[in-house]
mmCIF file of C-alpha atoms in Angstrom:
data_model
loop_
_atom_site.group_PDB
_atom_site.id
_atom_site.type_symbol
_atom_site.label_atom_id
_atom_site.label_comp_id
_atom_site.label_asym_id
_atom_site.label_seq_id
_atom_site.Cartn_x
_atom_site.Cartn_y
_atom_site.Cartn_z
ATOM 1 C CA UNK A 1 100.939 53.386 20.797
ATOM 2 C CA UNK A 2 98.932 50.140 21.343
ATOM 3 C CA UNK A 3 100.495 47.009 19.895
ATOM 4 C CA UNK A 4 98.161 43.648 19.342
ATOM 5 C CA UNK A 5 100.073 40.351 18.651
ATOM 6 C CA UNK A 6 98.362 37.253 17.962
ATOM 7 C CA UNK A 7 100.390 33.750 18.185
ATOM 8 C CA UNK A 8 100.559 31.472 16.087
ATOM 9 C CA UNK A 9 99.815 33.121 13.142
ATOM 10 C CA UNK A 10 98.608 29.832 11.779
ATOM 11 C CA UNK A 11 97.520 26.726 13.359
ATOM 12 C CA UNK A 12 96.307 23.337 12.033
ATOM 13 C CA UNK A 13 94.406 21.054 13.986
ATOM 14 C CA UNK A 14 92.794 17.800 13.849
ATOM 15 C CA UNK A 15 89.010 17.736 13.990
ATOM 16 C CA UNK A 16 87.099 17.582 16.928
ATOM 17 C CA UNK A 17 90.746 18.828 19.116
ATOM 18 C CA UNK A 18 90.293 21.848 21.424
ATOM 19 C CA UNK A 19 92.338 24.891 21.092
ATOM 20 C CA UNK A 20 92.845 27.880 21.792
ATOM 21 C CA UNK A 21 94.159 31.284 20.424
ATOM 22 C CA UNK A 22 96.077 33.775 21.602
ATOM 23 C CA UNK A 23 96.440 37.698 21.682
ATOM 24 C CA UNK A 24 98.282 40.109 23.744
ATOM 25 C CA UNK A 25 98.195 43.751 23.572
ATOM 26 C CA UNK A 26 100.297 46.390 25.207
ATOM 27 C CA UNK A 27 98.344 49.202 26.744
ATOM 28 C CA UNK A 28 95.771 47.685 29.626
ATOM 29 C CA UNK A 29 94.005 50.720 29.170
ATOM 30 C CA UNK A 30 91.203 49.476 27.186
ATOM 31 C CA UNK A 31 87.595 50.001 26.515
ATOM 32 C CA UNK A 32 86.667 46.636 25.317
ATOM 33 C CA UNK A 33 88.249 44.104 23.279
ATOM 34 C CA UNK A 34 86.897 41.796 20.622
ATOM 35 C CA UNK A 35 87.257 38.673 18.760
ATOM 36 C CA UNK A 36 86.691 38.506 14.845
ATOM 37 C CA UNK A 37 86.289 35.573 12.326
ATOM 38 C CA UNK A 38 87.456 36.385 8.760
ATOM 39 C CA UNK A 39 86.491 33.964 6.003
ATOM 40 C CA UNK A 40 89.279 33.919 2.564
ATOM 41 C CA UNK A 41 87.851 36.653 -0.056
ATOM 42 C CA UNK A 42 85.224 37.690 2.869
ATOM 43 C CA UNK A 43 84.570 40.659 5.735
ATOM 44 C CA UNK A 44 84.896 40.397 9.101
ATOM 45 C CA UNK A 45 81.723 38.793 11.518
ATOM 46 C CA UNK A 46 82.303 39.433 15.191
ATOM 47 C CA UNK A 47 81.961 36.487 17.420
ATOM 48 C CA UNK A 48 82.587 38.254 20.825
ATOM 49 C CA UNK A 49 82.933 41.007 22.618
ATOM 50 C CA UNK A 50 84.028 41.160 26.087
ATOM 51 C CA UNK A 51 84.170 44.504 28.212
ATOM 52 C CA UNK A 52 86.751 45.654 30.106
ATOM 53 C CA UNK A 53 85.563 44.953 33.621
ATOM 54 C CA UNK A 54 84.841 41.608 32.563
ATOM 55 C CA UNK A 55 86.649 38.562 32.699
ATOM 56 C CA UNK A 56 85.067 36.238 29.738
ATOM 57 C CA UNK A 57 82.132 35.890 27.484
ATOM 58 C CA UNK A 58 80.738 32.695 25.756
ATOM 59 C CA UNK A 59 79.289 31.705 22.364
ATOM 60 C CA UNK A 60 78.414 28.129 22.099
ATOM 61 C CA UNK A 61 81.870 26.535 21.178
ATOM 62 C CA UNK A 62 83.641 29.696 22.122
ATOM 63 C CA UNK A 63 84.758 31.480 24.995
ATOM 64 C CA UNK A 64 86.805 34.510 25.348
ATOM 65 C CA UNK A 65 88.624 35.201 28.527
ATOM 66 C CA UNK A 66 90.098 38.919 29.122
ATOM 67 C CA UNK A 67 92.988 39.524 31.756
ATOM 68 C CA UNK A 68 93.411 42.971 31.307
ATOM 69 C CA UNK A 69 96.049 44.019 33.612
ATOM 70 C CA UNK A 70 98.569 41.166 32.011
ATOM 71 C CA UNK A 71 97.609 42.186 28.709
ATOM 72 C CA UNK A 72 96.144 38.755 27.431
ATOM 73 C CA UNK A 73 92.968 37.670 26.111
ATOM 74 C CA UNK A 74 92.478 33.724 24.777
ATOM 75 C CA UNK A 75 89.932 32.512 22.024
ATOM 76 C CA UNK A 76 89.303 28.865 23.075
ATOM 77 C CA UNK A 77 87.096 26.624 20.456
ATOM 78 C CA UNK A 78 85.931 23.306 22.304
ATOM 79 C CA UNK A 79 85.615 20.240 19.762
ATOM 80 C CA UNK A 80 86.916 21.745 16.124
ATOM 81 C CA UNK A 81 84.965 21.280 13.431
ATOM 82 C CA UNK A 82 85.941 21.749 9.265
ATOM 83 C CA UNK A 83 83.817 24.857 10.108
ATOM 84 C CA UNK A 84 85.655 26.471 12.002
ATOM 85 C CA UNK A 85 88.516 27.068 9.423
ATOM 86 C CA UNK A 86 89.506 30.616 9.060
ATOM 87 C CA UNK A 87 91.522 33.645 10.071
ATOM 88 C CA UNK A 88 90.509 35.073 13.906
ATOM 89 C CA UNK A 89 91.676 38.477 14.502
ATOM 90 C CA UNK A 90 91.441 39.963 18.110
ATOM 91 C CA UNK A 91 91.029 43.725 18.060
ATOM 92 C CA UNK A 92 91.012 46.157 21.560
ATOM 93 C CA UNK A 93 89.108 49.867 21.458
ATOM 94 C CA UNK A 94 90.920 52.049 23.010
ATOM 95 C CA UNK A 95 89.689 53.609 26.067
ATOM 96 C CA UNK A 96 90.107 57.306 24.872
ATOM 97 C CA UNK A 97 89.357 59.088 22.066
ATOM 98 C CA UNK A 98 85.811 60.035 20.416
ATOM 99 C CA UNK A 99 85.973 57.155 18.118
ATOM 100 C CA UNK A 100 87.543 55.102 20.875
ATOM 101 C CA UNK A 101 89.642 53.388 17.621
ATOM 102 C CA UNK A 102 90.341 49.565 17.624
ATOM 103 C CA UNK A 103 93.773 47.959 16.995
ATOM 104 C CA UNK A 104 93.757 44.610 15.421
ATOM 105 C CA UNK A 105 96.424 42.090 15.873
ATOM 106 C CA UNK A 106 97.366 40.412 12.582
ATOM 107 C CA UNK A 107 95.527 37.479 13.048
ATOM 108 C CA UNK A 108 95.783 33.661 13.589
ATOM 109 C CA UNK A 109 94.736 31.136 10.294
ATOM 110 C CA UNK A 110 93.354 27.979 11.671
ATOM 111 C CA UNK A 111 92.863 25.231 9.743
ATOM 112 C CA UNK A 112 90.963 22.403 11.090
ATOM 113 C CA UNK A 113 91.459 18.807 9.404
ATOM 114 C CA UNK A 114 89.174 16.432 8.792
ATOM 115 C CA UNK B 1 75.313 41.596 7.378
ATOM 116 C CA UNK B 2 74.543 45.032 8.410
ATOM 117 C CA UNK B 3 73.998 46.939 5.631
ATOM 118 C CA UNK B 4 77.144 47.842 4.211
ATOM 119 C CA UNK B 5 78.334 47.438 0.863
ATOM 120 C CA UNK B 6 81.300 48.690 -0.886
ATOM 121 C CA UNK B 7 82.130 49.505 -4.367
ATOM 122 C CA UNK B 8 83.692 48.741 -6.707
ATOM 123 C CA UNK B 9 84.605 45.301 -5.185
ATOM 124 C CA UNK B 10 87.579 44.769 -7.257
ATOM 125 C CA UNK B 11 89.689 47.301 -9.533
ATOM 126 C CA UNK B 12 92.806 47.180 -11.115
ATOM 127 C CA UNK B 13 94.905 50.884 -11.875
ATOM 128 C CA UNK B 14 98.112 52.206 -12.972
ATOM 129 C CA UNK B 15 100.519 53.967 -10.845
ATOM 130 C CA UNK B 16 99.895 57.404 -10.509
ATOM 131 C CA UNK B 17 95.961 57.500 -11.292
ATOM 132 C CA UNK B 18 93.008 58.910 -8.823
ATOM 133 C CA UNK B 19 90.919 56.334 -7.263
ATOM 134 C CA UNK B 20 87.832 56.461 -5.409
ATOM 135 C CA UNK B 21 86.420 53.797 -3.206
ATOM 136 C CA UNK B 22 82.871 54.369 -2.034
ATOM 137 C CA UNK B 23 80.714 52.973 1.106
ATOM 138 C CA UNK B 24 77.881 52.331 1.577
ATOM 139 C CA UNK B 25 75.529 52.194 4.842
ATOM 140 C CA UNK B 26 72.248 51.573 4.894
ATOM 141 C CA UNK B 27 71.670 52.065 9.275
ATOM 142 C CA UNK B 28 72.340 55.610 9.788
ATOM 143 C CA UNK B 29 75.178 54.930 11.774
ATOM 144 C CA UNK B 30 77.223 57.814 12.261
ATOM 145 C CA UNK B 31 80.494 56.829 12.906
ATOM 146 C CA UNK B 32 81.970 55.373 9.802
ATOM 147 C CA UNK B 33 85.342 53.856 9.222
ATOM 148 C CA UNK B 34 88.306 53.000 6.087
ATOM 149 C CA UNK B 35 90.703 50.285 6.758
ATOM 150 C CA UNK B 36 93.102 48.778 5.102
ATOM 151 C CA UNK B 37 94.067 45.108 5.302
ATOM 152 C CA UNK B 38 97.763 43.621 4.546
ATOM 153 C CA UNK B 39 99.774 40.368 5.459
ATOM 154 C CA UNK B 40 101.740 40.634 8.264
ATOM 155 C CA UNK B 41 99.569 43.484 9.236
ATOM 156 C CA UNK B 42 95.712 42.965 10.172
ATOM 157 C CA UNK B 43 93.538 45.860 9.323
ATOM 158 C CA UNK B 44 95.000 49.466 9.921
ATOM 159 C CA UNK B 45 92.476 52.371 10.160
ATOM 160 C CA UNK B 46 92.764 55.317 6.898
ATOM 161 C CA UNK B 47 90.578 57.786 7.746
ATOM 162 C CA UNK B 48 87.085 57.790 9.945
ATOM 163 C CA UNK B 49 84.023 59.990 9.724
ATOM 164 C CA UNK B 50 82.194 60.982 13.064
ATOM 165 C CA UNK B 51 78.895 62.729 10.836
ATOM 166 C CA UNK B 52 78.709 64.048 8.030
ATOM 167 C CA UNK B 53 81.371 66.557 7.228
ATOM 168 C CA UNK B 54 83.226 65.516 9.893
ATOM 169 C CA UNK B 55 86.417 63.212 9.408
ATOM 170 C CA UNK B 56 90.063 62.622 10.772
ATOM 171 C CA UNK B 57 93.046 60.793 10.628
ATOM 172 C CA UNK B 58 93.854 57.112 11.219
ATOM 173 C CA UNK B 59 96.963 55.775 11.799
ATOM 174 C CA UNK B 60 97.936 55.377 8.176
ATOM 175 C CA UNK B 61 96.391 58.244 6.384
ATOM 176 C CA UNK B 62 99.210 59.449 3.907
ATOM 177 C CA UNK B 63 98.303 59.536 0.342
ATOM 178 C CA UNK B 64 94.331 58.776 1.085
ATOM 179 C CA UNK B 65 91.765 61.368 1.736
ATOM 180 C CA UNK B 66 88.096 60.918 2.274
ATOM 181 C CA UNK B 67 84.431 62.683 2.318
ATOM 182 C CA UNK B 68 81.380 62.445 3.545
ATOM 183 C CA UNK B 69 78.688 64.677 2.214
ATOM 184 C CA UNK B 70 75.641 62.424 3.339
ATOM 185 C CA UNK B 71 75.214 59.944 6.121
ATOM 186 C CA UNK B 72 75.279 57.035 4.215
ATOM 187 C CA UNK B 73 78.321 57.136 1.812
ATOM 188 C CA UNK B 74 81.692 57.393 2.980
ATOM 189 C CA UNK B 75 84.295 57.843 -0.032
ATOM 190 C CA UNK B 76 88.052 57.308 -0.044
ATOM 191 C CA UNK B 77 90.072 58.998 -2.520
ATOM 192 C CA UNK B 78 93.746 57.441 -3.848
ATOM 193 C CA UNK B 79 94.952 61.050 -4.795
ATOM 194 C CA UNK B 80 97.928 59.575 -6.899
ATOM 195 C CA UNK B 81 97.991 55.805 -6.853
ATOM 196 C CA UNK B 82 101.409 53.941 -5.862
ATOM 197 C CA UNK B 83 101.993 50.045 -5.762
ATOM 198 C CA UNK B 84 102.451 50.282 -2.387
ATOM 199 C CA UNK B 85 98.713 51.195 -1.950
ATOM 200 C CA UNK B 86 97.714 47.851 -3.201
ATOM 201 C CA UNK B 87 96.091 46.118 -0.514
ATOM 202 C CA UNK B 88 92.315 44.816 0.653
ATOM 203 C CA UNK B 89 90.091 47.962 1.835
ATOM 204 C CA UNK B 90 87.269 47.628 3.990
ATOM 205 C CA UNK B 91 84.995 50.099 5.021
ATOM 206 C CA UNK B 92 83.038 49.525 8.315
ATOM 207 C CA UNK B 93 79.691 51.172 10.477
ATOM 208 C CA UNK B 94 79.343 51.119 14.186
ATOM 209 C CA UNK B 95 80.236 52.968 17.773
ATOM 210 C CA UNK B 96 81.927 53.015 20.641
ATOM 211 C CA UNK B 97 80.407 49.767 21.272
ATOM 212 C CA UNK B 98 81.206 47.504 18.145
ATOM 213 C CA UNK B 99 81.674 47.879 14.237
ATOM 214 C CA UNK B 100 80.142 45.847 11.155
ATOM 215 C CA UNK B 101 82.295 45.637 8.258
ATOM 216 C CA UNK B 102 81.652 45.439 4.522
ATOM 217 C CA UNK B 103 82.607 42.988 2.229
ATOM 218 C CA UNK B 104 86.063 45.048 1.352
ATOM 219 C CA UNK B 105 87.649 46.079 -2.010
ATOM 220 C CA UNK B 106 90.658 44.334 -3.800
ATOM 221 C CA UNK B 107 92.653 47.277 -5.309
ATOM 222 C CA UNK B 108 95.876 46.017 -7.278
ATOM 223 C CA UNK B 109 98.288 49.224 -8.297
ATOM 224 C CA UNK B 110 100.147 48.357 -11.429
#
């Protein structure tokens, strides 16, 4: 059974610091995995998506890296902003399966200071 | 957003009452999902529809069942309500590829 664990599960930061987020998941065998913002009260809004024969994928301030074999995939957000405050979940769809399900880890709440 | 909305978007119930949750998708998507969101947990999947008639089991189905009798709504049912089913529901569209999510549900189970 895949397992998805996200450290920290909460993070404050100064503004304008880079940082970056972690997830690890246990089976490599993977069909993509993706990185989700989650706003208090709100749904989720993806912010990337990276394959799993790639490596990373960028978004303006963020960039996703994938190391599939290890079982790690990083979130990093250059220059924090006020923004950028809320819960990132990282999720992997498994490789198998006709609705090739996701597993989300339990997320990460970043606050980011002013 | 992409076209999903759920209702109701908050409800409060007493133990041992039927509740139904419905979804709503508006981009004929036919893979449609139920999750349910806890602390400590992230989002765990219910139940998931593959077209219309078609469902199956997620990883924490026990006690919810669901139906889908037309492409566009996706209900979940709360056969006998416990406190334990209080939690943050979100329905969600999408493929193999990605999913969209609605704007969830706050059930509270008294």
């Amino acid at each position: 059974k895949q397992e998805v664990t996200q450290i920290p599960a909460a993070l404050s930061v100064p503004e304008g610091e880079n940082l970056v987020l972690n997830c690890s998941f246990t089976d490599s065998a993977i069909y993509n995995l993706q990185w989700f913002r989650q706003d208090p009260g709100k749904g989720l809004t993806s912010l990337l998506l990276i394959q799993s024969s790639q490596r990373e994928q960028t978004s303006g301030r963020l960039n996703a890296s994938l190391d599939k074999s290890s079982g790690r995939s990083t979130l990093y957000i250059a220059a924090s902003q006020p923004g950028d405050s809320a819960t990132y979940l990282c999720a992997v769809r498994a490789d198998s399966g006709s609705a090739r399900q996701l597993t989300f880890g339990s997320g990460t709440q970043l606050t980011v200071l002013p | 957003d992409a076209g999903i909305t759920q209702s109701p978007r908050h409800k409060v119930t007493e133990t041992g009452t039927p509740v139904t949750l419905r979804c709503h998708q508006t981009e004929n998507h036919r893979y449609m999902y139920w999750y349910r969101q806890d602390p400590g947990h992230g989002l765990r999947l219910i139940h998931y529809s593959y077209g219309v008639k078609d469902t199956d089991k997620g990883e924490v189905s026990d006690g919810y069942s669901v139906s889908r009798s037309k492409t566009e709504d996706f209900l979940l049912t709360l056969e006998s309500a416990t406190s334990s089913q209080t939690s943050v529901y979100f329905c969600a569209i999408g493929g193999q590829e990605t999913q969209y999510f609605g704007p969830g549900t706050r059930l509270l189970v008294l």
